[in-house]
Coordinates of C-alpha atoms and ligand atoms in Angstrom, one line a residue:
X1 CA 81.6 95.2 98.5
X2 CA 79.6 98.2 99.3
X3 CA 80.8 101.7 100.5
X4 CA 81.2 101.2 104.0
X5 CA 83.5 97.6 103.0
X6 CA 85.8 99.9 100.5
X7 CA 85.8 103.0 103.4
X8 CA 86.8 100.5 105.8
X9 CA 90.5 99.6 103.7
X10 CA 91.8 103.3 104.1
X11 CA 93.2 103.5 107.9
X12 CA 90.8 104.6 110.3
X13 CA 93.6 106.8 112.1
X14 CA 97.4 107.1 112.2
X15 CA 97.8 103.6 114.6
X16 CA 96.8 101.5 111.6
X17 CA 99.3 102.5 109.7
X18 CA 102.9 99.9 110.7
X19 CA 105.5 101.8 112.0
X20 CA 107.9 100.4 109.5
X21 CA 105.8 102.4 106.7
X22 CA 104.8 105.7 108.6
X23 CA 106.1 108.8 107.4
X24 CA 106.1 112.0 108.7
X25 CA 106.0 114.9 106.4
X26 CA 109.2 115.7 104.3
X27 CA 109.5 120.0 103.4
X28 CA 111.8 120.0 100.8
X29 CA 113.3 123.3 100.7
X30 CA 116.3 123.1 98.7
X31 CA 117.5 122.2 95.1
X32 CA 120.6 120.8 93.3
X33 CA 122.1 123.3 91.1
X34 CA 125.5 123.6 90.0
X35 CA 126.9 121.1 92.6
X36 CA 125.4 122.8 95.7
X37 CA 122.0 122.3 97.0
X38 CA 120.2 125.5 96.7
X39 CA 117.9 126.9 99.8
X40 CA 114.7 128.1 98.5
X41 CA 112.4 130.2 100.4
X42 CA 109.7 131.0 97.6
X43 CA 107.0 129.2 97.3
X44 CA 106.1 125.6 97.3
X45 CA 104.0 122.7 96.5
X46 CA 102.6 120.0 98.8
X47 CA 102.6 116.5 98.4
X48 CA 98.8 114.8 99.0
X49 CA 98.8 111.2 99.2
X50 CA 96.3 108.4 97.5
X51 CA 96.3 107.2 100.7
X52 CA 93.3 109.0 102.3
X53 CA 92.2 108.9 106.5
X54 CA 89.0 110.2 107.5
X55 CA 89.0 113.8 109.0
X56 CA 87.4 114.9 112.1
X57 CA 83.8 115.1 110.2
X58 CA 84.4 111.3 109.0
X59 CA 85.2 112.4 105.4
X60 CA 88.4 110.9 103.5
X61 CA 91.2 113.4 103.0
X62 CA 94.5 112.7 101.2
X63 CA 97.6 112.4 103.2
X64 CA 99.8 115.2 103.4
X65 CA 103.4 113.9 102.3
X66 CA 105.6 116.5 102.3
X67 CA 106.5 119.5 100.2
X68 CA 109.0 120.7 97.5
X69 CA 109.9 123.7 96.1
X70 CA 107.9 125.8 93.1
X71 CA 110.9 127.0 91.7
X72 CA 110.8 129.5 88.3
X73 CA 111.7 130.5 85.2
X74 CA 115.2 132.4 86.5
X75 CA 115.8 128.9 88.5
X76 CA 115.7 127.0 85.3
X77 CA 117.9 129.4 83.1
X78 CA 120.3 129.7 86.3
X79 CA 120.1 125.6 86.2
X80 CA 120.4 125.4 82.3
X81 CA 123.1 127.6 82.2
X82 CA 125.0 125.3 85.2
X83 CA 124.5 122.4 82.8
X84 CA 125.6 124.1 79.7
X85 CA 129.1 125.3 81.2
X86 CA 129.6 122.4 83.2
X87 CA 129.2 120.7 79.4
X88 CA 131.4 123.9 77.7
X89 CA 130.7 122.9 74.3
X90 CA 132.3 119.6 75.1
X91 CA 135.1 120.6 76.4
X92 CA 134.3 120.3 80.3
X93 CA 135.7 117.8 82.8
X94 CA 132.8 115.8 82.1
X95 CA 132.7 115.3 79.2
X96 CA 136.4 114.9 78.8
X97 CA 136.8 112.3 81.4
X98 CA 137.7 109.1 80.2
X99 CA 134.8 106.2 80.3
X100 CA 136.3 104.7 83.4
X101 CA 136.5 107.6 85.5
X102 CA 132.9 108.0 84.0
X103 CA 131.8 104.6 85.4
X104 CA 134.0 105.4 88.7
X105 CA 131.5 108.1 89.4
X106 CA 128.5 106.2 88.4
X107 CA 129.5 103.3 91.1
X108 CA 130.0 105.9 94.1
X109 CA 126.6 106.7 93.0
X110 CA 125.3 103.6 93.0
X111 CA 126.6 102.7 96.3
X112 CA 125.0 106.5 97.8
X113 CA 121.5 105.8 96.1
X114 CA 121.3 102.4 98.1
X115 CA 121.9 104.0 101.1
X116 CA 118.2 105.6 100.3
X117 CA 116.9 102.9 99.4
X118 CA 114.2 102.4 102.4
X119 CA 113.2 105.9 101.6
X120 CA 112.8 106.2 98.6
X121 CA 110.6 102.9 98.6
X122 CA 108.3 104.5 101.6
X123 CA 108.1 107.4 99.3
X124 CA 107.2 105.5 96.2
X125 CA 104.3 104.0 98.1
X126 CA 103.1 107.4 99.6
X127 CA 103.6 109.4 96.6
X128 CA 101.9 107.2 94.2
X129 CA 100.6 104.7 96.1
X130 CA 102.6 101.8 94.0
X131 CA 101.8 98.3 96.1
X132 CA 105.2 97.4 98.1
X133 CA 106.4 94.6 96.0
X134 CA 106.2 96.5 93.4
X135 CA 108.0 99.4 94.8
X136 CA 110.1 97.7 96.5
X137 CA 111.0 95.9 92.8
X138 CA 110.2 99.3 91.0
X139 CA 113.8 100.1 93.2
X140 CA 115.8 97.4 92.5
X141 CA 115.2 97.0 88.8
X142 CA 116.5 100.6 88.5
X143 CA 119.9 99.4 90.1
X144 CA 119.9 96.6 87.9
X145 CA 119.5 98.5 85.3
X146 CA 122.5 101.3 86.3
X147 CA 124.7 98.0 86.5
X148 CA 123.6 96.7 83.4
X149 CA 124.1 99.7 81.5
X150 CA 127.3 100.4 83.8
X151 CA 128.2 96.5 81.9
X152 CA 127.3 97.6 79.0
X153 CA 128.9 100.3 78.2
X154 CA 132.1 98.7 79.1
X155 CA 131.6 96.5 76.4
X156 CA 131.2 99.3 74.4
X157 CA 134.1 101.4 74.7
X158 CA 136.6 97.9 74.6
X159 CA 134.7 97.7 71.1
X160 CA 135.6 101.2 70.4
X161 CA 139.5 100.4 71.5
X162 CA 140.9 99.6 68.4
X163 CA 141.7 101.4 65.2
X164 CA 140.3 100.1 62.2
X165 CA 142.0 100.1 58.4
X166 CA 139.9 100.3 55.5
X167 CA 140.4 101.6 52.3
X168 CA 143.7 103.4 53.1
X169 CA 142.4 105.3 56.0
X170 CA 143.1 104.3 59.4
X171 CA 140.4 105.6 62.0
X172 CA 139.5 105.5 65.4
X173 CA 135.4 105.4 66.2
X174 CA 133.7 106.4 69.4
X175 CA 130.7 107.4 70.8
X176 CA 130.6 111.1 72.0
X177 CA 128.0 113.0 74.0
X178 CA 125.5 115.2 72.7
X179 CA 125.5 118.1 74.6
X180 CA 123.0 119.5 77.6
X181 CA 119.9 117.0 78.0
X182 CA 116.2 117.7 79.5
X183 CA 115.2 114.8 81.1
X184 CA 111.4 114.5 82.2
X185 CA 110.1 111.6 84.0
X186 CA 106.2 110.3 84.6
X187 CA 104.6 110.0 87.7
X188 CA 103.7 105.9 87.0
X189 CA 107.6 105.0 87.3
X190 CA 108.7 108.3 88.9
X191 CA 111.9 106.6 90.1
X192 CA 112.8 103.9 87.0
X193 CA 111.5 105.7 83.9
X194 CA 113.2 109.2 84.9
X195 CA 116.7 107.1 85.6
X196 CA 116.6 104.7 82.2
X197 CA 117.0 107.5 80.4
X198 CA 119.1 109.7 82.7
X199 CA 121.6 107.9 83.9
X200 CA 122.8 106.5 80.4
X201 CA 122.7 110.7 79.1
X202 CA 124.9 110.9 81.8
X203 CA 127.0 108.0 81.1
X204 CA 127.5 108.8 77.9
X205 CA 129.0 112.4 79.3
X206 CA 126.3 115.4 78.8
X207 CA 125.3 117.2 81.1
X208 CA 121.6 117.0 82.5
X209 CA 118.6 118.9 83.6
X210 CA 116.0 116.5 85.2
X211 CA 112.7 117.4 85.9
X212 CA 110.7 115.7 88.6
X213 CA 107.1 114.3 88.3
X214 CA 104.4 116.1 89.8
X215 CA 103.3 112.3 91.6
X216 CA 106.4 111.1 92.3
X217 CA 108.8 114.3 93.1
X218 CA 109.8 114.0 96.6
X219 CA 110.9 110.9 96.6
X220 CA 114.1 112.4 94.2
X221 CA 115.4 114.5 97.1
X222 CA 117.2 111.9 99.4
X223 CA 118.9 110.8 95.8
X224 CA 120.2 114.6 95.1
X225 CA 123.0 114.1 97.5
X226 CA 123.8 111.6 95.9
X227 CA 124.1 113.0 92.7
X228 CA 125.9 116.2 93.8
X229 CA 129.1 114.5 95.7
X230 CA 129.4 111.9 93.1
X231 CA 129.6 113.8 89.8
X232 CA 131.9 116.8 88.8
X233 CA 129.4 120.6 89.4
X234 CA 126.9 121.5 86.9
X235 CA 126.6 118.0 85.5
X236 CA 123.3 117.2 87.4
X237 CA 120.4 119.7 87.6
X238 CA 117.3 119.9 89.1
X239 CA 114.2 121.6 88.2
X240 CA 111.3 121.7 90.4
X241 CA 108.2 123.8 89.8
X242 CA 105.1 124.0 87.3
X243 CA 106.6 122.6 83.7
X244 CA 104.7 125.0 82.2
X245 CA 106.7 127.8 83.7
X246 CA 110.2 126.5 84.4
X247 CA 110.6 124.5 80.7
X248 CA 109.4 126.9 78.2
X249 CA 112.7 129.3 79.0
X250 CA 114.6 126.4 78.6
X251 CA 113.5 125.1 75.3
X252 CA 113.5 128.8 74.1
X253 CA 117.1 129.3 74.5
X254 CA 117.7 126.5 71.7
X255 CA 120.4 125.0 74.6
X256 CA 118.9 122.1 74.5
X257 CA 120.8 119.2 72.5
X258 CA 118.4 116.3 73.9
X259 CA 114.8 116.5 74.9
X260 CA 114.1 113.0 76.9
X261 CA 110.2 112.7 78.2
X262 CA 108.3 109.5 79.0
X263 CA 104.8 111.2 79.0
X264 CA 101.9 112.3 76.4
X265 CA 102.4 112.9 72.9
X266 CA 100.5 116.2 73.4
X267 CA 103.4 117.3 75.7
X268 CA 106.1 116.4 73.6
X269 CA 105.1 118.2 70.6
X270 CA 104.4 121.7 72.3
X271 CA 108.1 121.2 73.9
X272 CA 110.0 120.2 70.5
X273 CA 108.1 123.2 68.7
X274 CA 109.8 125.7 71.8
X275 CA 113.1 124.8 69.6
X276 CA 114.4 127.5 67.7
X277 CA 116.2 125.2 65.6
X278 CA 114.5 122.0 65.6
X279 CA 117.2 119.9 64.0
X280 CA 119.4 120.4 66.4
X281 CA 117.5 118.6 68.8
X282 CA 117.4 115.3 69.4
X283 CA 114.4 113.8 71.0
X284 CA 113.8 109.9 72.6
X285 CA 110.7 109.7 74.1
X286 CA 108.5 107.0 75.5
X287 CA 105.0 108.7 74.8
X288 CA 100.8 107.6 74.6
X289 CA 99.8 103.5 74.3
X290 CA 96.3 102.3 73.7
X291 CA 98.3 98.0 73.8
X292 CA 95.2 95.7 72.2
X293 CA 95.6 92.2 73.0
X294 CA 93.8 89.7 70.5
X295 CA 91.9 86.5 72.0
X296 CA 91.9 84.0 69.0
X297 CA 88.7 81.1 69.4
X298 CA 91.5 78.5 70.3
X299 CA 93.1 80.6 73.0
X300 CA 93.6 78.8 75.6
X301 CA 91.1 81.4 78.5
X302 CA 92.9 80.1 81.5
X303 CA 96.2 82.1 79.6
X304 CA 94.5 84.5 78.4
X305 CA 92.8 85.4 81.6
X306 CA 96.1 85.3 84.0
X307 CA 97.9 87.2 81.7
X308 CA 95.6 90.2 80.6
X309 CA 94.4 90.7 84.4
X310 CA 98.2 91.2 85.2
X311 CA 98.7 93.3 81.9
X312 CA 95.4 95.5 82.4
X313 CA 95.5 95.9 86.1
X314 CA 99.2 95.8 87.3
X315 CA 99.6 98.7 89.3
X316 CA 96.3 99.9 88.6
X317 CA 96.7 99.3 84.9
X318 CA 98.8 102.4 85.0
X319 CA 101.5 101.9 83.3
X320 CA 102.6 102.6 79.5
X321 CA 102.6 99.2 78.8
X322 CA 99.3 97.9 80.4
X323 CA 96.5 96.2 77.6
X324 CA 93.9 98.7 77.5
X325 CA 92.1 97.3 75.4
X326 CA 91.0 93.3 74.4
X327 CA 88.9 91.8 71.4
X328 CA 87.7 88.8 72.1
X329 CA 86.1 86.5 69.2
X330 CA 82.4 86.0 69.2
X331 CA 82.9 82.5 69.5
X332 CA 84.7 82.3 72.8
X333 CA 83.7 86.0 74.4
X334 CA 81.1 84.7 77.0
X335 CA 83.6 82.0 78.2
X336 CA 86.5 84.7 77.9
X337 CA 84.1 87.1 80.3
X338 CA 82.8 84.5 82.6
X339 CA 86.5 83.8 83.4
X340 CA 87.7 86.9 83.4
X341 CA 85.2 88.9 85.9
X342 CA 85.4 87.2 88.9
X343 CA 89.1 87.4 88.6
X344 CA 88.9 90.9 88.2
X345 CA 86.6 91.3 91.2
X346 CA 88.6 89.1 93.5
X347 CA 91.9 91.9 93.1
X348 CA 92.8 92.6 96.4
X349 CA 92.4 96.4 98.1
X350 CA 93.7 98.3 99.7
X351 CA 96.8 100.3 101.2
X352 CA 100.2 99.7 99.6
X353 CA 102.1 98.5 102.7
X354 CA 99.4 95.4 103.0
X355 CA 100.5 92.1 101.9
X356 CA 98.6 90.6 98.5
X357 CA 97.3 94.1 98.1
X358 CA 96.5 94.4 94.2
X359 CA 94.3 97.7 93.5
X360 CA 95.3 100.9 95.4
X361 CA 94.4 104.4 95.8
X362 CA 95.0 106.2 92.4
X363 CA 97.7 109.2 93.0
X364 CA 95.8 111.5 90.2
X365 CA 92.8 113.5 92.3
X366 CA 90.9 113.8 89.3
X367 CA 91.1 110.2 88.0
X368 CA 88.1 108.3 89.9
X369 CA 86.1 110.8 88.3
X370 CA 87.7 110.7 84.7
X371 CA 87.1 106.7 85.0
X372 CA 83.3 107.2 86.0
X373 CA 82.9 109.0 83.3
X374 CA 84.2 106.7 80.3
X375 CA 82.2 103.9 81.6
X376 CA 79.2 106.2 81.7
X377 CA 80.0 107.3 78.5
X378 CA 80.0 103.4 77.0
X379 CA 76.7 102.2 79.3
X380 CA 75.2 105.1 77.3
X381 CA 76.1 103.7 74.0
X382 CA 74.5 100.1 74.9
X383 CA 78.0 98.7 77.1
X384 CA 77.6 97.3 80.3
X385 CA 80.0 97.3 83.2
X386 CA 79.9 93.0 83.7
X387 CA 82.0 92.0 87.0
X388 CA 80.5 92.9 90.2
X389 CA 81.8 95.8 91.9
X390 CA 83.0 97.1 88.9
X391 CA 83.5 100.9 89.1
X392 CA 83.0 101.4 92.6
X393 CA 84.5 104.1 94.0
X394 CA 85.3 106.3 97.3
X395 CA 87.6 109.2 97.6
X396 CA 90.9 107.6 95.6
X397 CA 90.2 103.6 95.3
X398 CA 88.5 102.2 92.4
X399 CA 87.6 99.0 91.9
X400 CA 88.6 97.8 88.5
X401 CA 85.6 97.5 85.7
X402 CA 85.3 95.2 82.9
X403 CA 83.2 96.9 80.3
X404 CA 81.9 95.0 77.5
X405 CA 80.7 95.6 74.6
X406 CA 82.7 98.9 73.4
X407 CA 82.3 100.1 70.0
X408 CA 83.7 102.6 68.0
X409 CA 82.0 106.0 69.0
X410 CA 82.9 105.4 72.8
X411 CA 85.8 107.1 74.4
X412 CA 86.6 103.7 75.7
X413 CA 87.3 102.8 72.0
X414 CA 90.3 105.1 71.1
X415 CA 91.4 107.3 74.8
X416 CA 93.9 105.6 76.8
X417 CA 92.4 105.2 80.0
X418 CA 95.6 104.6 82.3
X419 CA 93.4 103.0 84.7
X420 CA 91.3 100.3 86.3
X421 CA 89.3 99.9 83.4
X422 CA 89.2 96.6 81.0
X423 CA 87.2 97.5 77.5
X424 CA 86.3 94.0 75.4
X425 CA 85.1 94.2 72.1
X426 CA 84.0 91.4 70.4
X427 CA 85.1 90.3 66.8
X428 CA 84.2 88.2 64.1
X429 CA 87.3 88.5 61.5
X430 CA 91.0 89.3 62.5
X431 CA 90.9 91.8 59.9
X432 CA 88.7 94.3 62.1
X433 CA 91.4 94.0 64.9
X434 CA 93.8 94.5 62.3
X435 CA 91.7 97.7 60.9
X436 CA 91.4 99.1 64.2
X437 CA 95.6 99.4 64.6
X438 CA 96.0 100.8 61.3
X439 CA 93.4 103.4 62.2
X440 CA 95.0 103.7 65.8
X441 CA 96.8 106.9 66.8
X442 CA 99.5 104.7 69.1
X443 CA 101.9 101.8 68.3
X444 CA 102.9 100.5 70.9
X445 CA 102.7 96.7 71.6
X446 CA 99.9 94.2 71.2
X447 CA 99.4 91.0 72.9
X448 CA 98.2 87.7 71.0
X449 CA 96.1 84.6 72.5
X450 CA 95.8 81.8 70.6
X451 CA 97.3 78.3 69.8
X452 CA 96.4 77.6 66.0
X453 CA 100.5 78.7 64.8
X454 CA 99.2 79.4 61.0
X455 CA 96.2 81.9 62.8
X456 CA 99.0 83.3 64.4
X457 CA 101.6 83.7 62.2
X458 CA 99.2 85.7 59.9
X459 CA 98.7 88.1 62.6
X460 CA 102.4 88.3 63.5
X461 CA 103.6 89.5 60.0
X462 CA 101.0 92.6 59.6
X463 CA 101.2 93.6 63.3
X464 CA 105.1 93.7 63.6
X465 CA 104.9 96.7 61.2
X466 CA 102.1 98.4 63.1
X467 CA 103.4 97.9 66.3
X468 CA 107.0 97.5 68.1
X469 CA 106.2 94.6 70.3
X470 CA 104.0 91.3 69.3
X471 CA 103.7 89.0 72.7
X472 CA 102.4 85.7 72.0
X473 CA 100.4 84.2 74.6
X474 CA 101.8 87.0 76.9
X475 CA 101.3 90.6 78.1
X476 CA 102.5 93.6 77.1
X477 CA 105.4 94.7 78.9
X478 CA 108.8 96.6 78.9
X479 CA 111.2 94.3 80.5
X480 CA 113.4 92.2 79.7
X481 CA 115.4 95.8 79.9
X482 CA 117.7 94.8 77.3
X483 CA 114.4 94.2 75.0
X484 CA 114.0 97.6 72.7
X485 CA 111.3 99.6 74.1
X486 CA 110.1 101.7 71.4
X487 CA 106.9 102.6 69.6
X488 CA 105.3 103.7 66.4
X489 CA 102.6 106.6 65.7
X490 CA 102.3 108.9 68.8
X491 CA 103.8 106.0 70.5
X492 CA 107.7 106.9 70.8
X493 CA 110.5 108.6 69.2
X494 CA 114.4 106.7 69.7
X495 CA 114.7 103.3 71.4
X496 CA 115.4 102.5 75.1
X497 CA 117.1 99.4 75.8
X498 CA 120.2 99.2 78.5
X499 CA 121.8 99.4 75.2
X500 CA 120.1 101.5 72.8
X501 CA 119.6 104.3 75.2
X502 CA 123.8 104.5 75.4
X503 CA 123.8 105.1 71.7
X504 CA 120.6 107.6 72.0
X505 CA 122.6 109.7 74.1
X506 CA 125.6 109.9 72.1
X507 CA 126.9 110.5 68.6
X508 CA 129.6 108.4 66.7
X509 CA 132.9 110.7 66.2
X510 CA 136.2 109.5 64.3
X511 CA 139.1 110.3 64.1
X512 CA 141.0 109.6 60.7
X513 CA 144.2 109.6 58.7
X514 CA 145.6 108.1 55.7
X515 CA 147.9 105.3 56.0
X516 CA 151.1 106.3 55.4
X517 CA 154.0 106.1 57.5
X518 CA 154.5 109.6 58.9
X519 CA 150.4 109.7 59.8
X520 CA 151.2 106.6 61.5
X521 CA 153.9 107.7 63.9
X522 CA 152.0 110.3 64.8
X523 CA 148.9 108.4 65.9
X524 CA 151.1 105.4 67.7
X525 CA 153.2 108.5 69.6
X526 CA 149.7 110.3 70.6
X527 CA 148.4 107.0 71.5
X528 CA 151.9 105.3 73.3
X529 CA 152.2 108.7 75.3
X530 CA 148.6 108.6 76.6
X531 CA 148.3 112.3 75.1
X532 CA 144.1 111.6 74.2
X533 CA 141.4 110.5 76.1
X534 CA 139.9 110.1 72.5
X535 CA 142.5 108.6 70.7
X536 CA 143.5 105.6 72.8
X537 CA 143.8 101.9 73.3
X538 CA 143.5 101.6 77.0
X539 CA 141.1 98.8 77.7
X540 CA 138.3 99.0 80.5
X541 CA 139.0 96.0 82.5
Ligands
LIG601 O1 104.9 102.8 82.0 C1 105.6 102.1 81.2 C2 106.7 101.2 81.8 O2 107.9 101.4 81.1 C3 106.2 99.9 81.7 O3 107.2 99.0 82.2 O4 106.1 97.0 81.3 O5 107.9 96.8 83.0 O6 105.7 97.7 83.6 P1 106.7 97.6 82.5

């Protein structure tokens, strides 16, 4: 494919663009803070596209999406301090409300975010340029996932219905809320990663902050309605603007109770040190992944093929999860690559709304060039880039490179790539595989190919304590969403599971007496009369 083939997949003009998918430019000029949607006349950012058309000189220019506003540092206090008194040291209707009336509101918004749901697809595509299916399932999932915590939690709280005897103490044990909680999505699942851990913080009853994406930010503001007519004022906040500006002030004022990021590690620690008082925060954070996946000599290559091109290249091979990076055993690695290349080469380009389209413009203006410049950087250490078309690139598409054979000493080696770009090394013993994870900054997951069990099962055993995910025969990946999804190293702090994020965002309280028969009166008269949210058997049908 040569530069005129890959020019040709961006739309010549407007008309080759379906109807269904066009979008005209969305100005954002208003905010949800403190139940009301703000107006903002200061100044804003525009949205640019992946998706490029050629300009009147013939050269590709990104999109033009929309706009939102560039809000500041007064914005965010003003929106902090919404979130903290809507929260009132626990004492607000939010946090007070029972668990049913909790779930009540989460369903009305449920039912308001599908009315979006179009939209917000369209916008996915635009914004990030995410393939439709996967949009499109990049939507649903997310709903799933509100039911399925929504289920969850229900379970939960009948658990917590009962008083429990031991000892001579009679207690009640619930989970609480924490407090106010930052939330910060990334710009690979702007949608799904930003609500995973949102909506069970506000499940759970504390009161949020959420910062948008930089990719992926427009496509919140059809959903902000939604948030502000479904829960009580001040317990959803947005924050729009440069992080670097708006979140500082926020972290300063030691407000915080949760600090919630999917992003890079490098991020996360300069926001946790902003803490005064660093134990009072807690922090669950999906964070940097470098996933290996291991290709054993009896690996059967027709498995190992399908499932590391769909775990190194889905969406682009940006996602947290993605393999970045395979060792293949001497024995098998010219068979491994012969098979693997032309796979790679055959991805289908092009525009997100075209059926079968695979690889698609990356949303990151910087990225083709970041990508040029690994590969460079491991063909100058003796690598070679060995499926055709590999690394090709004009304006935002890039045609995804297999780059073999990377040592340590190129960038390729260590730097998570979050791209079109497959580094193989090759291997001779399992221990250097094993080696390279110790000495690996992330922990993640790792993927393992092979059908000897005892070969295997001597990987399994060291690997399950370097990393928080061993797939066998399989590649790396979140879901099922009831699976913890966690990491070692730089990789993660907390858990996320439908489950585990509910307890994340919550503490266990109790309430307890000794057994004797006056105590008892008391708690049977507070609980017969209904006179606690707290203290109560009621049972969440
Ligand atoms: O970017 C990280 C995502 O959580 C990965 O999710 O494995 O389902 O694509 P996934």
């Amino acid at each position: 494919m040569n530069d005129a083939q890959l020019t040709s997949l961006f739309p010549a003009n407007g008309d080759q663009i379906p109807a269904e998918y066009h979008i005209e430019p969305i100005h954002q000029r208003e905010y949800l803070l403190n139940g009301e949607m703000r107006s903002w006349d200061g100044p804003f950012s525009d949205v640019y596209s992946p998706v490029c058309l050629p300009d009147a000189n013939g050269t590709l220019q990104r999109q033009l999406v929309g706009s939102f506003p560039v809000t500041g540092p007064d914005q965010a206090v003003e929106a902090l301090n919404a979130a903290v008194a809507a929260y009132d040291n626990g004492r607000g209707e939010w946090p007070q409300m029972s668990t049913a009336n909790r779930i009540g509101c989460m369903e009305t918004f449920i039912g308001k975010m599908l009315e979006q749901r179009k939209l917000v697809i369209n916008l996915i595509m635009w914004e990030i340029g995410k393939n439709l299916a996967d949009a499109t399932k990049e939507f649903d999932r997310t709903v799933k996932y509100i039911y399925d915590t929504v289920d969850t939690l229900k379970n939960m709280d009948r658990n917590s219905s009962r008083f429990r005897i031991e000892e001579g103490i009679i207690g009640q044990i619930r989970r609480s809320p924490l407090g106010v909680v930052l939330a910060m999505g990334p710009f690979n699942y702007p949608l799904n990663e930003t609500y995973t851990t949102l909506i069970p913080a506000i499940l759970m009853g504390n009161t949020i902050l959420f910062k948008t994406p930089k990719h992926g930010s427009l496509l919140h503001y059809p959903l902000l309605e939604a948030f502000r007519t479904s829960f009580p004022k001040g317990v959803v906040n947005s924050l729009y603007g440069r992080g670097a500006n708006v979140v500082p002030p926020v972290m300063q004022s030691g407000k915080v109770n949760v600090l919630t990021l999917i992003g890079s590690s490098k991020v996360a620690d300069e926001l946790q040190r902003l803490h005064p008082k660093l134990n009072r925060l807690r922090s669950i954070m999906s964070l940097d992944a470098k996933n290996a996946a291991i290709i054993l000599p009896d690996a059967d290559l027709d498995v190992a093929v399908s499932e590391c091109l769909l775990g190194s290249l889905s969406f682009n091979g940006q996602r947290c999860t993605a393999i970045k990076i395979i060792w293949a055993h001497r024995s098998i690695v010219d068979r491994f690559l012969a098979k693997l290349s032309p796979e790679v080469s055959k991805l289908k380009p092009g525009m997100p709304w075209q059926p079968g389209v695979q690889i698609t413009p990356l949303p990151e203006p910087t990225k083709t060039q970041y990508l040029t410049d690994i590969i460079a950087d491991a063909t100058a250490g003796g690598a070679s880039v060995v499926n055709e078309d590999g690394g090709k690139t004009v304006a935002s598409l890039f045609k995804p490179a297999v780059v073999y054979p990377v040592k340590e000493g190129m960038r390729l080696y260590r730097e998570e790539q979050f791209g079109p770009v497959i580094p193989v090394v090759v291997y001779d013993d399992t221990e250097e595989f094993i080696e390279y994870l110790i000495t690996d900054d992330h922990g993640m997951q790792a993927s393992i190919f092979g059908t000897d069990t005892t070969k295997i099962a001597e990987l399994i055993d060291p690997l399950v304590n370097l990393v928080s995910r061993v797939n066998i025969n399989a590649q790396c990946q979140r879901g099922p969403d009831t699976f913890p999804f966690t990491g070692r190293k730089d990789s993660a702090e907390g858990t996320l599971s439908v489950e585990d994020a509910l307890r994340s965002f919550s503490i266990r309280s109790a309430v307890a007496t000794k057994d004797t028969a006056a105590n008892k009166a008391i708690l049977n008269e507070i609980v017969g009369e209904h006179k606690s949210e707290f203290l109560s058997t009621s049972f969440i049908f």
